[in-house]
GROMACS .gro file of C-alpha atoms in nm:
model
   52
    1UNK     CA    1   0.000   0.000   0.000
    2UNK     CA    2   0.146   0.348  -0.096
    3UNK     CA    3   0.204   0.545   0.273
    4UNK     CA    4   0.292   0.907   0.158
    5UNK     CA    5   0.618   0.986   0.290
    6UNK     CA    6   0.448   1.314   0.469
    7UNK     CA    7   0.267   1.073   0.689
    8UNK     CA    8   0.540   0.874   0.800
    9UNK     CA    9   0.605   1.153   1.058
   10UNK     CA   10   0.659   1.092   1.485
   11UNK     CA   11   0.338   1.309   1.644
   12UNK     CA   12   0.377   1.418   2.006
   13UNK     CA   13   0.126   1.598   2.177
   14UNK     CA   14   0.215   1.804   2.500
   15UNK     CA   15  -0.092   1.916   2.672
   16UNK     CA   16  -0.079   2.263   2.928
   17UNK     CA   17  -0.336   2.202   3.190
   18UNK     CA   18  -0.544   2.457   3.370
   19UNK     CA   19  -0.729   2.307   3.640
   20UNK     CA   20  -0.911   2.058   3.489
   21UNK     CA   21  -0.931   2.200   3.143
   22UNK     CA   22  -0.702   2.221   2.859
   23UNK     CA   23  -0.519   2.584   2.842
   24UNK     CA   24  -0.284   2.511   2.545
   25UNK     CA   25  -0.188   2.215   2.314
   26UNK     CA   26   0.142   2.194   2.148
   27UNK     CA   27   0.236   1.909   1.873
   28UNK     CA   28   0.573   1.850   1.746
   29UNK     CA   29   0.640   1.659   1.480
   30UNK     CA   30   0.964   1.482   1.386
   31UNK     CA   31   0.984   1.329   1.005
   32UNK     CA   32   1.098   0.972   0.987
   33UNK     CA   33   1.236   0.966   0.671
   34UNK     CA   34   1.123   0.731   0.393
   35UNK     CA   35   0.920   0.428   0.504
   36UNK     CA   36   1.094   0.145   0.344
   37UNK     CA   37   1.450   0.175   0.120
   38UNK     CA   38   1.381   0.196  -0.270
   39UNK     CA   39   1.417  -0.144  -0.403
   40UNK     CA   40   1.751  -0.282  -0.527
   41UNK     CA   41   1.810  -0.343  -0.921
   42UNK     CA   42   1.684  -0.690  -1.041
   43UNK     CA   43   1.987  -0.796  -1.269
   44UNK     CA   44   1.833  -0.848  -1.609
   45UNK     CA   45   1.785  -1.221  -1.709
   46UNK     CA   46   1.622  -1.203  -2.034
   47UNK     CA   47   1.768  -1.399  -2.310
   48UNK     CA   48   1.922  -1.737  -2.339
   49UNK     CA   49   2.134  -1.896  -2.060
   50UNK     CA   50   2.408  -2.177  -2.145
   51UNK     CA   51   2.458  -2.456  -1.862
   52UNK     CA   52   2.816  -2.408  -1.702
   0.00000   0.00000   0.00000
């Protein structure tokens, strides 16, 4: 499944309390990088193949 690399990004939420009520909310974000390496080359085995 495609993930969007802007989603791939470490949320945390710190919450200022005022009694029992929330006074401010602050979220900071820290990008993970890409999700998963790009794939390596497939070597290209088209064609005819002699036994060894």
């Amino acid at each position: 499944m495609y993930k969007p690399q802007y989603l791939n990004v470490d949320r945390q939420e710190k919450t200022v309390m005022a009694g029992n009520t929330v006074y401010f909310c602050k979220v900071t974000t820290t990008p993970l990088g890409y999700q998963k390496k790009p794939p390596e080359k497939i070597a290209n085995k088209s064609g005819r193949r002699f036994a060894r």
